[in-house]
């Protein structure tokens, strides 16, 4: 791992992380007033859970989903389901503002017509982290991943196609959006332990959505 750190960009700027990977600084800020109530609704319908990985570890990140398919994990493995195993009900539908934001961010990064069928909603409380992984449970790998960060800042690790490849450290703050697809779609990524620096609107938490096209 290197200590290379991308500088903070201003809202409206775009930083290339790869040929088909971009950090869109502050791209979600214009959507903020519509996103926050939608998060509350999702959280009420499908409360956050700490999933158990196939290896038996309890994830420090708490997870919910919206959209037709939701990503879950248990001792058997990772999978997408139409029913939330914790409530026995379908996942809450994907709010229009989520679809708009995801499609517009993807288009800005060069991926037109992005129509996600899944949105993972991750909650990071102080200390929560996500180890390096690839997003590889989706059948449609032609579509990009669109990742929206809200609340407390975090350091995103963006690596290569092998776990051992060097990673760059990318500071993500409230409103930032990262899009990766094409030749960058399978790059390893993760999140360093989140520091407790409360956000004025969201307090001591970081919320991240990742939009995917699964089928
Ligand atoms: C993820 O890889 O699913 C989430 C990334 C993030 O929280 O920024
Ligand atoms: Fe991921």
PDB file of C-alpha atoms and ligand atoms in Angstrom:
ATOM      1  CA  UNK A   1       0.000   0.000   0.000  1.00  0.00           C
ATOM      2  CA  UNK A   2       1.301   3.461  -0.830  1.00  0.00           C
ATOM      3  CA  UNK A   3       0.669   6.662   1.073  1.00  0.00           C
ATOM      4  CA  UNK A   4      -0.385   8.489  -2.050  1.00  0.00           C
ATOM      5  CA  UNK A   5      -3.307  10.715  -1.144  1.00  0.00           C
ATOM      6  CA  UNK A   6      -5.530  12.529  -3.607  1.00  0.00           C
ATOM      7  CA  UNK A   7      -6.075  16.198  -2.812  1.00  0.00           C
ATOM      8  CA  UNK A   8      -9.551  17.331  -1.837  1.00  0.00           C
ATOM      9  CA  UNK A   9     -11.309  18.701  -4.901  1.00  0.00           C
ATOM     10  CA  UNK A  10     -13.946  21.409  -5.079  1.00  0.00           C
ATOM     11  CA  UNK A  11     -17.594  20.613  -5.759  1.00  0.00           C
ATOM     12  CA  UNK A  12     -18.120  20.219  -9.497  1.00  0.00           C
ATOM     13  CA  UNK A  13     -14.593  18.975 -10.150  1.00  0.00           C
ATOM     14  CA  UNK A  14     -13.798  15.493 -11.408  1.00  0.00           C
ATOM     15  CA  UNK A  15     -10.708  13.490 -10.475  1.00  0.00           C
ATOM     16  CA  UNK A  16      -9.757  10.505 -12.636  1.00  0.00           C
ATOM     17  CA  UNK A  17      -8.872   7.389 -10.609  1.00  0.00           C
ATOM     18  CA  UNK A  18      -8.511   5.263 -13.737  1.00  0.00           C
ATOM     19  CA  UNK A  19      -9.453   5.277 -17.390  1.00  0.00           C
ATOM     20  CA  UNK A  20     -13.048   4.432 -16.462  1.00  0.00           C
ATOM     21  CA  UNK A  21     -13.087   5.477 -12.801  1.00  0.00           C
ATOM     22  CA  UNK A  22     -13.863   8.963 -11.523  1.00  0.00           C
ATOM     23  CA  UNK A  23     -14.417  10.821  -8.292  1.00  0.00           C
ATOM     24  CA  UNK A  24     -17.154  13.405  -8.874  1.00  0.00           C
ATOM     25  CA  UNK A  25     -16.570  15.940  -6.118  1.00  0.00           C
ATOM     26  CA  UNK A  26     -19.772  17.100  -4.407  1.00  0.00           C
ATOM     27  CA  UNK A  27     -21.936  15.608  -7.151  1.00  0.00           C
ATOM     28  CA  UNK A  28     -24.674  14.528  -4.694  1.00  0.00           C
ATOM     29  CA  UNK A  29     -24.930  17.884  -2.881  1.00  0.00           C
ATOM     30  CA  UNK A  30     -27.799  19.221  -5.040  1.00  0.00           C
ATOM     31  CA  UNK A  31     -29.777  16.074  -4.138  1.00  0.00           C
ATOM     32  CA  UNK A  32     -29.125  16.267  -0.397  1.00  0.00           C
ATOM     33  CA  UNK A  33     -32.530  17.628   0.675  1.00  0.00           C
ATOM     34  CA  UNK A  34     -34.291  14.763  -1.098  1.00  0.00           C
ATOM     35  CA  UNK A  35     -31.804  12.057  -0.129  1.00  0.00           C
ATOM     36  CA  UNK A  36     -31.912  12.483   3.631  1.00  0.00           C
ATOM     37  CA  UNK A  37     -35.661  11.767   4.129  1.00  0.00           C
ATOM     38  CA  UNK A  38     -35.322   8.816   1.740  1.00  0.00           C
ATOM     39  CA  UNK A  39     -32.590   7.335   3.936  1.00  0.00           C
ATOM     40  CA  UNK A  40     -34.855   7.641   6.985  1.00  0.00           C
ATOM     41  CA  UNK A  41     -37.612   5.813   5.140  1.00  0.00           C
ATOM     42  CA  UNK A  42     -35.313   2.971   4.033  1.00  0.00           C
ATOM     43  CA  UNK A  43     -33.875   2.647   7.520  1.00  0.00           C
ATOM     44  CA  UNK A  44     -37.379   2.334   8.990  1.00  0.00           C
ATOM     45  CA  UNK A  45     -38.528  -0.240   6.425  1.00  0.00           C
ATOM     46  CA  UNK A  46     -35.287  -2.248   6.368  1.00  0.00           C
ATOM     47  CA  UNK A  47     -33.222  -1.562   9.527  1.00  0.00           C
ATOM     48  CA  UNK A  48     -29.419  -1.742   9.324  1.00  0.00           C
ATOM     49  CA  UNK A  49     -27.868  -5.097  10.212  1.00  0.00           C
ATOM     50  CA  UNK A  50     -24.325  -6.265  10.824  1.00  0.00           C
ATOM     51  CA  UNK A  51     -24.033  -9.213   8.462  1.00  0.00           C
ATOM     52  CA  UNK A  52     -21.970 -12.313   9.115  1.00  0.00           C
ATOM     53  CA  UNK A  53     -19.497 -13.127   6.344  1.00  0.00           C
ATOM     54  CA  UNK A  54     -19.068 -16.664   4.981  1.00  0.00           C
ATOM     55  CA  UNK A  55     -15.871 -16.759   7.085  1.00  0.00           C
ATOM     56  CA  UNK A  56     -17.929 -16.171  10.253  1.00  0.00           C
ATOM     57  CA  UNK A  57     -16.882 -12.542  10.860  1.00  0.00           C
ATOM     58  CA  UNK A  58     -19.412  -9.921  11.885  1.00  0.00           C
ATOM     59  CA  UNK A  59     -19.013  -6.938   9.557  1.00  0.00           C
ATOM     60  CA  UNK A  60     -18.293  -3.615  11.272  1.00  0.00           C
ATOM     61  CA  UNK A  61     -20.342  -1.848   8.598  1.00  0.00           C
ATOM     62  CA  UNK A  62     -24.121  -2.141   9.036  1.00  0.00           C
ATOM     63  CA  UNK A  63     -26.088  -2.814   5.871  1.00  0.00           C
ATOM     64  CA  UNK A  64     -29.514  -2.214   4.356  1.00  0.00           C
ATOM     65  CA  UNK A  65     -30.723  -2.154   0.746  1.00  0.00           C
ATOM     66  CA  UNK A  66     -33.335  -0.660  -1.499  1.00  0.00           C
ATOM     67  CA  UNK A  67     -34.411  -1.608  -4.984  1.00  0.00           C
ATOM     68  CA  UNK A  68     -35.604  -4.881  -6.460  1.00  0.00           C
ATOM     69  CA  UNK A  69     -32.594  -6.826  -5.205  1.00  0.00           C
ATOM     70  CA  UNK A  70     -30.689  -6.582  -1.943  1.00  0.00           C
ATOM     71  CA  UNK A  71     -27.218  -7.875  -1.148  1.00  0.00           C
ATOM     72  CA  UNK A  72     -26.964 -10.131   1.868  1.00  0.00           C
ATOM     73  CA  UNK A  73     -24.478 -12.494   3.381  1.00  0.00           C
ATOM     74  CA  UNK A  74     -24.482 -15.437   5.736  1.00  0.00           C
ATOM     75  CA  UNK A  75     -22.308 -18.439   6.517  1.00  0.00           C
ATOM     76  CA  UNK A  76     -23.332 -19.928   3.142  1.00  0.00           C
ATOM     77  CA  UNK A  77     -22.062 -17.018   1.065  1.00  0.00           C
ATOM     78  CA  UNK A  78     -22.944 -13.689  -0.518  1.00  0.00           C
ATOM     79  CA  UNK A  79     -26.040 -13.318  -2.656  1.00  0.00           C
ATOM     80  CA  UNK A  80     -28.733 -10.968  -3.905  1.00  0.00           C
ATOM     81  CA  UNK A  81     -32.295 -11.627  -2.747  1.00  0.00           C
ATOM     82  CA  UNK A  82     -35.700 -10.089  -3.486  1.00  0.00           C
ATOM     83  CA  UNK A  83     -36.789 -10.614   0.126  1.00  0.00           C
ATOM     84  CA  UNK A  84     -35.054  -9.062   3.105  1.00  0.00           C
ATOM     85  CA  UNK A  85     -34.181 -12.084   5.272  1.00  0.00           C
ATOM     86  CA  UNK A  86     -34.390  -9.940   8.427  1.00  0.00           C
ATOM     87  CA  UNK A  87     -37.976  -8.741   7.868  1.00  0.00           C
ATOM     88  CA  UNK A  88     -39.409 -11.333   5.482  1.00  0.00           C
ATOM     89  CA  UNK A  89     -40.572  -8.479   3.220  1.00  0.00           C
ATOM     90  CA  UNK A  90     -39.326  -7.183  -0.146  1.00  0.00           C
ATOM     91  CA  UNK A  91     -36.654  -4.503   0.083  1.00  0.00           C
ATOM     92  CA  UNK A  92     -38.017  -0.928   0.041  1.00  0.00           C
ATOM     93  CA  UNK A  93     -38.305   0.383  -3.509  1.00  0.00           C
ATOM     94  CA  UNK A  94     -35.561   2.593  -4.869  1.00  0.00           C
ATOM     95  CA  UNK A  95     -36.595   6.246  -4.437  1.00  0.00           C
ATOM     96  CA  UNK A  96     -36.760   8.321  -7.641  1.00  0.00           C
ATOM     97  CA  UNK A  97     -34.075  10.664  -6.330  1.00  0.00           C
ATOM     98  CA  UNK A  98     -31.700   7.688  -5.989  1.00  0.00           C
ATOM     99  CA  UNK A  99     -32.330   6.611  -9.592  1.00  0.00           C
ATOM    100  CA  UNK A 100     -31.834  10.142 -10.888  1.00  0.00           C
ATOM    101  CA  UNK A 101     -28.626  10.650  -8.960  1.00  0.00           C
ATOM    102  CA  UNK A 102     -27.209   7.274  -9.989  1.00  0.00           C
ATOM    103  CA  UNK A 103     -28.028   7.738 -13.688  1.00  0.00           C
ATOM    104  CA  UNK A 104     -26.715  11.314 -13.801  1.00  0.00           C
ATOM    105  CA  UNK A 105     -23.480  10.431 -12.006  1.00  0.00           C
ATOM    106  CA  UNK A 106     -22.908   7.438 -14.288  1.00  0.00           C
ATOM    107  CA  UNK A 107     -23.544   9.559 -17.390  1.00  0.00           C
ATOM    108  CA  UNK A 108     -21.121  12.209 -16.144  1.00  0.00           C
ATOM    109  CA  UNK A 109     -18.494   9.465 -15.888  1.00  0.00           C
ATOM    110  CA  UNK A 110     -19.234   8.238 -19.426  1.00  0.00           C
ATOM    111  CA  UNK A 111     -21.789   5.485 -18.729  1.00  0.00           C
ATOM    112  CA  UNK A 112     -25.092   6.401 -20.339  1.00  0.00           C
ATOM    113  CA  UNK A 113     -28.359   4.605 -19.554  1.00  0.00           C
ATOM    114  CA  UNK A 114     -27.381   3.277 -16.110  1.00  0.00           C
ATOM    115  CA  UNK A 115     -30.518   1.714 -14.574  1.00  0.00           C
ATOM    116  CA  UNK A 116     -29.562   0.039 -11.275  1.00  0.00           C
ATOM    117  CA  UNK A 117     -31.701  -2.741  -9.822  1.00  0.00           C
ATOM    118  CA  UNK A 118     -29.912  -2.800  -6.451  1.00  0.00           C
ATOM    119  CA  UNK A 119     -28.682  -0.211  -4.002  1.00  0.00           C
ATOM    120  CA  UNK A 120     -26.677  -1.225  -0.934  1.00  0.00           C
ATOM    121  CA  UNK A 121     -26.949   1.244   1.905  1.00  0.00           C
ATOM    122  CA  UNK A 122     -23.972   1.031   4.257  1.00  0.00           C
ATOM    123  CA  UNK A 123     -23.790   2.701   7.667  1.00  0.00           C
ATOM    124  CA  UNK A 124     -20.340   3.321   9.143  1.00  0.00           C
ATOM    125  CA  UNK A 125     -20.188   4.316  12.801  1.00  0.00           C
ATOM    126  CA  UNK A 126     -16.791   5.469  14.146  1.00  0.00           C
ATOM    127  CA  UNK A 127     -14.213   2.709  13.712  1.00  0.00           C
ATOM    128  CA  UNK A 128     -16.162   0.807  11.039  1.00  0.00           C
ATOM    129  CA  UNK A 129     -14.170  -0.233   7.983  1.00  0.00           C
ATOM    130  CA  UNK A 130     -14.467  -2.308   4.854  1.00  0.00           C
ATOM    131  CA  UNK A 131     -11.622  -4.598   3.856  1.00  0.00           C
ATOM    132  CA  UNK A 132     -10.368  -4.713   0.276  1.00  0.00           C
ATOM    133  CA  UNK A 133     -12.785  -6.573  -1.990  1.00  0.00           C
ATOM    134  CA  UNK A 134     -14.119  -6.718  -5.524  1.00  0.00           C
ATOM    135  CA  UNK A 135     -17.818  -6.195  -6.306  1.00  0.00           C
ATOM    136  CA  UNK A 136     -18.324  -9.464  -8.150  1.00  0.00           C
ATOM    137  CA  UNK A 137     -21.749 -10.842  -7.230  1.00  0.00           C
ATOM    138  CA  UNK A 138     -23.408  -8.960 -10.108  1.00  0.00           C
ATOM    139  CA  UNK A 139     -24.210 -10.784 -13.333  1.00  0.00           C
ATOM    140  CA  UNK A 140     -24.042  -7.629 -15.471  1.00  0.00           C
ATOM    141  CA  UNK A 141     -20.434  -6.505 -15.346  1.00  0.00           C
ATOM    142  CA  UNK A 142     -20.880  -4.067 -18.244  1.00  0.00           C
ATOM    143  CA  UNK A 143     -22.598  -1.593 -15.918  1.00  0.00           C
ATOM    144  CA  UNK A 144     -20.548   0.584 -13.568  1.00  0.00           C
ATOM    145  CA  UNK A 145     -20.703   0.826  -9.782  1.00  0.00           C
ATOM    146  CA  UNK A 146     -21.907   4.204  -8.506  1.00  0.00           C
ATOM    147  CA  UNK A 147     -20.993   4.973  -4.899  1.00  0.00           C
ATOM    148  CA  UNK A 148     -22.391   7.979  -2.991  1.00  0.00           C
ATOM    149  CA  UNK A 149     -20.900   9.203   0.293  1.00  0.00           C
ATOM    150  CA  UNK A 150     -22.827  11.173   2.908  1.00  0.00           C
ATOM    151  CA  UNK A 151     -22.080  12.252   6.465  1.00  0.00           C
ATOM    152  CA  UNK A 152     -18.632  11.800   7.999  1.00  0.00           C
ATOM    153  CA  UNK A 153     -15.614  11.714   5.721  1.00  0.00           C
ATOM    154  CA  UNK A 154     -13.692   8.527   5.022  1.00  0.00           C
ATOM    155  CA  UNK A 155     -10.605   7.360   3.203  1.00  0.00           C
ATOM    156  CA  UNK A 156     -11.489   5.119   0.274  1.00  0.00           C
ATOM    157  CA  UNK A 157      -8.808   2.660  -0.863  1.00  0.00           C
ATOM    158  CA  UNK A 158      -8.743   2.072  -4.588  1.00  0.00           C
ATOM    159  CA  UNK A 159      -6.480  -0.705  -5.777  1.00  0.00           C
ATOM    160  CA  UNK A 160      -5.936  -2.787  -8.883  1.00  0.00           C
ATOM    161  CA  UNK A 161      -7.247  -6.031 -10.322  1.00  0.00           C
ATOM    162  CA  UNK A 162      -5.184  -8.129  -7.885  1.00  0.00           C
ATOM    163  CA  UNK A 163      -5.607  -7.916  -4.128  1.00  0.00           C
ATOM    164  CA  UNK A 164      -1.865  -7.357  -3.743  1.00  0.00           C
ATOM    165  CA  UNK A 165      -1.767  -4.383  -6.151  1.00  0.00           C
ATOM    166  CA  UNK A 166      -0.925  -1.024  -4.645  1.00  0.00           C
ATOM    167  CA  UNK A 167      -3.841   1.116  -3.503  1.00  0.00           C
ATOM    168  CA  UNK A 168      -4.350   4.855  -3.586  1.00  0.00           C
ATOM    169  CA  UNK A 169      -6.044   6.600  -0.687  1.00  0.00           C
ATOM    170  CA  UNK A 170      -8.934   8.776  -1.788  1.00  0.00           C
ATOM    171  CA  UNK A 171     -10.561  11.080   0.780  1.00  0.00           C
ATOM    172  CA  UNK A 172     -14.346  10.991   0.369  1.00  0.00           C
ATOM    173  CA  UNK A 173     -16.505  13.637   1.923  1.00  0.00           C
ATOM    174  CA  UNK A 174     -20.218  14.383   2.204  1.00  0.00           C
ATOM    175  CA  UNK A 175     -21.688  14.564  -1.294  1.00  0.00           C
ATOM    176  CA  UNK A 176     -18.841  12.900  -3.178  1.00  0.00           C
ATOM    177  CA  UNK A 177     -19.648  10.227  -5.758  1.00  0.00           C
ATOM    178  CA  UNK A 178     -17.257   7.614  -7.152  1.00  0.00           C
ATOM    179  CA  UNK A 179     -18.052   5.782 -10.391  1.00  0.00           C
ATOM    180  CA  UNK A 180     -16.030   2.818 -11.655  1.00  0.00           C
ATOM    181  CA  UNK A 181     -16.773   0.633 -14.654  1.00  0.00           C
ATOM    182  CA  UNK A 182     -15.339  -0.625 -17.918  1.00  0.00           C
ATOM    183  CA  UNK A 183     -11.773  -1.794 -17.472  1.00  0.00           C
ATOM    184  CA  UNK A 184     -11.848  -0.540 -13.858  1.00  0.00           C
ATOM    185  CA  UNK A 185     -15.030  -2.409 -12.882  1.00  0.00           C
ATOM    186  CA  UNK A 186     -13.243  -5.215 -11.018  1.00  0.00           C
ATOM    187  CA  UNK A 187     -10.716  -3.130  -9.133  1.00  0.00           C
ATOM    188  CA  UNK A 188     -10.248  -3.952  -5.460  1.00  0.00           C
ATOM    189  CA  UNK A 189     -11.497  -1.269  -3.069  1.00  0.00           C
ATOM    190  CA  UNK A 190     -12.205  -0.729   0.603  1.00  0.00           C
ATOM    191  CA  UNK A 191     -12.651   1.869   3.315  1.00  0.00           C
ATOM    192  CA  UNK A 192     -10.202   2.665   6.141  1.00  0.00           C
ATOM    193  CA  UNK A 193     -11.570   2.827   9.715  1.00  0.00           C
ATOM    194  CA  UNK A 194     -13.809   5.880   9.879  1.00  0.00           C
ATOM    195  CA  UNK A 195     -12.720   8.585  12.328  1.00  0.00           C
ATOM    196  CA  UNK A 196     -15.284  10.189  14.630  1.00  0.00           C
ATOM    197  CA  UNK A 197     -15.644  13.719  13.283  1.00  0.00           C
ATOM    198  CA  UNK A 198     -19.399  14.325  13.508  1.00  0.00           C
ATOM    199  CA  UNK A 199     -21.126  15.733  10.454  1.00  0.00           C
ATOM    200  CA  UNK A 200     -23.527  18.687  10.933  1.00  0.00           C
ATOM    201  CA  UNK A 201     -26.472  16.865   9.321  1.00  0.00           C
ATOM    202  CA  UNK A 202     -25.772  13.191   9.961  1.00  0.00           C
ATOM    203  CA  UNK A 203     -23.835  13.232  13.237  1.00  0.00           C
ATOM    204  CA  UNK A 204     -21.355  10.457  13.997  1.00  0.00           C
ATOM    205  CA  UNK A 205     -22.071   8.290  10.984  1.00  0.00           C
ATOM    206  CA  UNK A 206     -21.125   7.874   7.373  1.00  0.00           C
ATOM    207  CA  UNK A 207     -23.776   6.598   4.974  1.00  0.00           C
ATOM    208  CA  UNK A 208     -22.733   5.162   1.629  1.00  0.00           C
ATOM    209  CA  UNK A 209     -24.968   3.910  -1.165  1.00  0.00           C
ATOM    210  CA  UNK A 210     -23.622   1.739  -3.915  1.00  0.00           C
ATOM    211  CA  UNK A 211     -25.795   1.321  -6.960  1.00  0.00           C
ATOM    212  CA  UNK A 212     -25.395  -1.788  -9.068  1.00  0.00           C
ATOM    213  CA  UNK A 213     -26.975  -3.439 -12.069  1.00  0.00           C
ATOM    214  CA  UNK A 214     -27.181  -7.051 -10.962  1.00  0.00           C
ATOM    215  CA  UNK A 215     -29.199  -8.754 -13.719  1.00  0.00           C
TER     216      UNK A 215
HETATM  217  C1  LIG B   1     -18.537  -0.684  -1.006  1.00  0.00           C
HETATM  218  O1  LIG B   1     -17.483  -1.009  -1.480  1.00  0.00           O
HETATM  219  O2  LIG B   1     -19.543  -1.409  -1.123  1.00  0.00           O
HETATM  220  C2  LIG B   1     -18.710   0.603  -0.247  1.00  0.00           C
HETATM  221  C3  LIG B   1     -17.656   1.609  -0.491  1.00  0.00           C
HETATM  222  C4  LIG B   1     -17.816   2.811   0.412  1.00  0.00           C
HETATM  223  O3  LIG B   1     -18.387   2.726   1.492  1.00  0.00           O
HETATM  224  O4  LIG B   1     -17.309   3.891   0.051  1.00  0.00           O
HETATM  225 FE1  LIG B   2     -17.613  -2.668  -2.871  1.00  0.00          FE
END
